[in-house]
Tab-separated table of C-alpha atoms and ligand atoms in Angstrom:
chain	number	residue	atom	x	y	z
A	966	MET	CA	-48.388	-18.429	101.950
A	967	ALA	CA	-48.342	-22.507	102.287
A	968	GLU	CA	-46.779	-23.632	105.348
A	969	THR	CA	-44.083	-25.633	103.770
A	970	GLU	CA	-43.141	-22.295	101.879
A	971	LYS	CA	-43.117	-20.651	105.295
A	972	ILE	CA	-40.760	-23.207	106.540
A	973	GLN	CA	-38.424	-22.751	103.435
A	974	GLU	CA	-38.480	-19.113	104.046
A	975	ARG	CA	-37.284	-19.071	107.563
A	976	GLY	CA	-34.986	-21.781	106.361
A	977	THR	CA	-33.335	-23.764	109.087
A	978	LYS	CA	-35.505	-27.072	109.533
A	979	GLN	CA	-35.514	-28.810	106.469
A	980	LYS	CA	-32.359	-30.501	104.953
A	981	THR	CA	-30.890	-28.478	102.127
A	982	VAL	CA	-28.289	-29.034	99.536
A	983	LEU	CA	-25.864	-26.304	99.465
A	984	LYS	CA	-24.468	-25.222	96.047
A	985	ILE	CA	-21.026	-23.634	95.926
A	986	THR	CA	-22.585	-20.796	93.984
A	987	ASP	CA	-24.627	-19.826	97.130
A	988	MET	CA	-21.526	-19.388	99.079
A	989	ASP	CA	-19.422	-16.054	99.191
A	990	PRO	CA	-16.011	-17.021	100.448
A	991	LYS	CA	-15.395	-13.443	101.252
A	992	PHE	CA	-18.411	-12.842	103.589
A	993	LYS	CA	-16.871	-14.224	106.668
A	994	TYR	CA	-13.714	-11.589	106.196
A	995	GLU	CA	-16.709	-8.895	105.782
A	996	ILE	CA	-18.187	-9.877	108.885
A	997	SER	CA	-14.987	-10.256	110.961
A	998	LYS	CA	-14.035	-6.530	110.370
A	999	ILE	CA	-17.166	-5.348	112.233
A	1000	PRO	CA	-16.401	-4.329	115.803
A	1001	GLY	CA	-17.500	-7.174	118.185
A	1002	ALA	CA	-17.991	-9.833	115.195
A	1003	GLU	CA	-13.977	-10.515	114.793
A	1004	LYS	CA	-14.071	-14.003	116.178
A	1005	VAL	CA	-16.651	-15.571	113.800
A	1006	MET	CA	-14.007	-18.013	112.630
A	1007	LEU	CA	-13.119	-19.308	116.044
A	1008	CYS	CA	-16.599	-20.895	116.488
A	1009	PHE	CA	-16.177	-24.834	116.579
A	1010	GLN	CA	-19.715	-25.476	116.525
A	1011	CYS	CA	-20.014	-27.007	120.159
A	1012	GLY	CA	-23.763	-25.959	120.317
A	1013	THR	CA	-23.496	-24.186	123.766
A	1014	CYS	CA	-24.896	-21.073	122.442
A	1015	THR	CA	-27.985	-22.924	121.167
A	1016	ALA	CA	-28.436	-24.967	124.137
A	1017	ASP	CA	-28.404	-21.976	126.457
A	1018	CYS	CA	-30.304	-19.511	124.068
A	1019	PRO	CA	-33.698	-18.531	125.534
A	1020	ILE	CA	-35.142	-17.819	122.119
A	1021	ALA	CA	-34.152	-21.352	120.917
A	1022	ARG	CA	-35.984	-22.797	123.622
A	1023	PHE	CA	-39.054	-21.402	122.361
A	1024	ASP	CA	-38.604	-21.366	118.472
A	1025	ASP	CA	-37.749	-24.314	116.334
A	1026	PHE	CA	-36.019	-22.360	113.780
A	1027	TYR	CA	-33.705	-19.973	115.693
A	1028	ARG	CA	-30.347	-21.598	116.422
A	1029	PRO	CA	-27.310	-19.210	116.905
A	1030	ARG	CA	-24.895	-22.068	116.296
A	1031	LYS	CA	-26.531	-22.469	112.814
A	1032	LEU	CA	-26.182	-18.932	112.141
A	1033	ILE	CA	-22.600	-18.718	112.943
A	1034	ARG	CA	-22.017	-21.765	110.653
A	1035	MET	CA	-23.850	-20.139	107.678
A	1036	THR	CA	-21.767	-16.842	108.261
A	1037	GLN	CA	-18.598	-19.039	108.008
A	1038	LEU	CA	-19.708	-20.796	104.876
A	1039	GLY	CA	-20.636	-17.672	103.444
A	1040	LEU	CA	-24.320	-18.008	102.839
A	1041	LYS	CA	-25.010	-14.426	102.837
A	1042	ASP	CA	-28.085	-14.135	100.902
A	1043	ARG	CA	-29.814	-16.808	102.804
A	1044	LEU	CA	-28.826	-15.064	106.130
A	1045	LEU	CA	-29.704	-11.544	104.979
A	1046	SER	CA	-33.125	-12.498	103.598
A	1047	ASN	CA	-34.042	-14.643	106.641
A	1048	ASP	CA	-36.294	-12.912	108.923
A	1049	VAL	CA	-34.999	-15.562	112.008
A	1050	ILE	CA	-31.851	-13.155	112.603
A	1051	TRP	CA	-34.477	-10.754	114.019
A	1052	LEU	CA	-35.537	-13.065	116.760
A	1053	CYS	CA	-32.544	-12.675	118.932
A	1054	SER	CA	-33.220	-10.675	122.082
A	1055	THR	CA	-29.506	-9.643	122.551
A	1056	CYS	CA	-29.617	-10.980	126.189
A	1057	PHE	CA	-25.783	-12.068	125.627
A	1058	THR	CA	-26.406	-15.477	127.458
A	1059	CYS	CA	-24.554	-17.162	124.539
A	1060	VAL	CA	-21.836	-14.703	124.759
A	1061	ASP	CA	-21.261	-15.443	128.301
A	1062	HIS	CA	-21.231	-19.236	127.673
A	1063	CYS	CA	-19.340	-19.629	124.464
A	1064	PRO	CA	-15.900	-21.372	125.057
A	1065	GLN	CA	-14.444	-19.779	122.190
A	1066	ASP	CA	-15.471	-16.300	123.004
A	1067	VAL	CA	-17.225	-15.747	119.730
A	1068	GLY	CA	-19.391	-12.531	120.140
A	1069	ILE	CA	-22.494	-14.141	118.737
A	1070	ALA	CA	-24.895	-11.380	119.550
A	1071	SER	CA	-22.506	-8.999	117.967
A	1072	ILE	CA	-22.568	-11.218	114.814
A	1073	VAL	CA	-26.309	-11.419	114.864
A	1074	ARG	CA	-26.161	-7.466	115.029
A	1075	ALA	CA	-23.966	-7.452	112.269
A	1076	LEU	CA	-26.217	-9.505	110.271
A	1077	ARG	CA	-29.184	-7.137	110.788
A	1078	ASN	CA	-27.222	-4.190	110.080
A	1079	LEU	CA	-26.226	-5.485	106.657
A	1080	THR	CA	-29.724	-6.434	106.033
A	1081	VAL	CA	-30.950	-2.843	106.579
A	1082	GLU	CA	-28.082	-1.421	104.481
A	1083	GLY	CA	-29.414	-3.792	101.809
A	1084	GLY	CA	-32.474	-1.945	102.100
A	1085	ARG	CA	-34.659	-4.067	104.231
A	1086	MET	CA	-36.060	-4.066	107.744
A	1087	PRO	CA	-38.923	-6.055	109.358
A	1088	VAL	CA	-42.033	-4.145	109.497
A	1089	GLY	CA	-42.143	-4.217	113.248
A	1090	TYR	CA	-38.898	-2.807	113.668
A	1091	LYS	CA	-39.638	-0.095	111.228
A	1092	GLU	CA	-42.812	0.673	113.036
A	1093	GLN	CA	-41.089	0.768	116.425
A	1094	ALA	CA	-38.258	3.145	115.117
A	1095	SER	CA	-40.894	5.201	113.636
A	1096	ASN	CA	-42.842	5.652	116.919
A	1097	ILE	CA	-39.683	6.442	118.638
A	1098	LEU	CA	-39.074	9.419	116.320
A	1099	LYS	CA	-42.791	10.432	116.547
A	1100	THR	CA	-43.458	9.956	120.354
A	1101	GLY	CA	-40.141	9.009	121.805
A	1102	TYR	CA	-41.563	5.415	122.813
A	1103	ALA	CA	-41.219	2.335	120.924
A	1104	TYR	CA	-45.087	1.957	121.495
A	1105	VAL	CA	-47.758	3.982	120.851
A	1106	ILE	CA	-49.292	4.602	124.439
A	1107	SER	CA	-53.019	4.979	124.215
A	1108	ASP	CA	-54.995	7.713	125.705
A	1109	LEU	CA	-57.142	5.031	127.639
A	1110	ARG	CA	-53.977	3.605	129.246
A	1111	LEU	CA	-52.777	7.074	130.196
A	1112	LYS	CA	-56.271	7.703	131.716
A	1113	LYS	CA	-55.928	4.264	133.646
A	1114	ARG	CA	-52.340	5.099	134.882
A	1115	GLN	CA	-54.050	8.487	136.216
A	1116	GLN	CA	-57.035	6.766	137.882
A	1117	LYS	CA	-54.445	4.413	139.673
A	1118	GLY	CA	-52.542	7.496	140.771
A	1119	LEU	CA	-49.500	6.654	138.915
A	1120	PRO	CA	-47.303	9.559	137.823
A	1121	ALA	CA	-47.449	10.724	134.467
A	1122	LEU	CA	-45.036	9.196	131.781
A	1123	PRO	CA	-41.891	11.188	131.134
A	1124	LYS	CA	-42.247	13.632	127.892
A	1125	ALA	CA	-39.794	12.710	125.517
A	1126	ASN	CA	-37.455	15.425	123.954
A	1127	LEU	CA	-38.513	14.806	120.372
A	1128	GLU	CA	-36.259	17.495	119.050
A	1129	SER	CA	-33.244	15.662	120.321
A	1130	VAL	CA	-34.795	12.275	119.166
A	1131	ALA	CA	-35.012	13.865	115.588
A	1132	LYS	CA	-31.518	15.256	115.691
A	1133	LEU	CA	-30.163	12.035	116.860
A	1134	PHE	CA	-31.945	10.347	114.040
A	1135	ASP	CA	-30.610	12.843	111.454
A	1136	ILE	CA	-27.046	13.088	112.837
A	1137	THR	CA	-26.694	8.889	112.646
A	1138	GLY	CA	-28.357	8.958	109.183
A	1139	PHE	CA	-31.184	6.851	110.728
A	1140	SER	CA	-33.892	9.096	109.265
A	1141	LYS	CA	-32.826	8.462	105.757
A	1142	THR	CA	-32.637	4.838	106.303
A	1143	LEU	CA	-36.086	4.654	107.658
A	1144	GLU	CA	-37.392	6.551	104.723
A	1145	LYS	CA	-35.728	4.205	102.386
A	1146	VAL	CA	-35.915	0.679	103.764
A	1147	ARG	CA	-38.569	-1.614	102.494
A	1148	THR	CA	-40.408	-4.049	104.940
B	1511	LIG	S1	-20.984	-21.758	122.036
B	1511	LIG	FE1	-19.424	-20.448	120.821
B	1511	LIG	S2	-18.247	-22.157	119.931
B	1511	LIG	FE2	-20.020	-23.227	120.624
B	1511	LIG	S3	-21.288	-23.108	118.795
B	1511	LIG	FE3	-21.782	-21.483	119.706
B	1511	LIG	S4	-20.547	-19.831	118.994
B	1511	LIG	FE4	-19.639	-21.710	118.277
B	1512	LIG	S1	-27.975	-13.105	122.513
B	1512	LIG	FE1	-29.446	-13.768	121.234
B	1512	LIG	S2	-28.516	-15.631	120.232
B	1512	LIG	FE2	-27.501	-15.196	122.421
B	1512	LIG	S3	-28.767	-16.251	123.846
B	1512	LIG	FE3	-29.503	-14.187	123.935
B	1512	LIG	S4	-31.113	-14.453	122.293
B	1512	LIG	FE4	-29.682	-16.429	122.094
């Protein structure tokens, strides 16, 4: 993919003309019904969240202030098709500093959940979830690494209760979600 296309895909750097048909006026209400995201309309775009966000410091595209504005404007399709929403580390720095008590991290979580409900999940997240189901760990830990731990006298890693993990995935419906989502 050409670099300009990549920039367009991530979608927040270049100037874009908004069409009224791109906006879903009901989206902000849909979001504000989700626990933790109720205060989305209180954002007055001061930019404190972006200034303090550790991800925004290292990524030219991730701007929590902009995500909140896009949500207010109802740019649902752009938000839910944009991988930038998956960059948030859920550190809650923005939440602690927001003068309007907007639950930015919860709003980002709501956007991610809607993306998954729509049938899409970034490949890295899907892999991690599958690893948890198979091994109890988000990352597959190689035999070499386990051997090195042993050589260094470190204790063995705790064994995951895979039966409980599988039960949890089933009860929450996450097993079915994992089967269905595309990356
Ligand atoms: S800090 Fe709060 S009010 Fe300011 S831009 Fe971010 S979400 Fe909006
Ligand atoms: S919770 Fe997400 S948006 Fe907020 S400061 Fe941390 S990384 Fe940035």
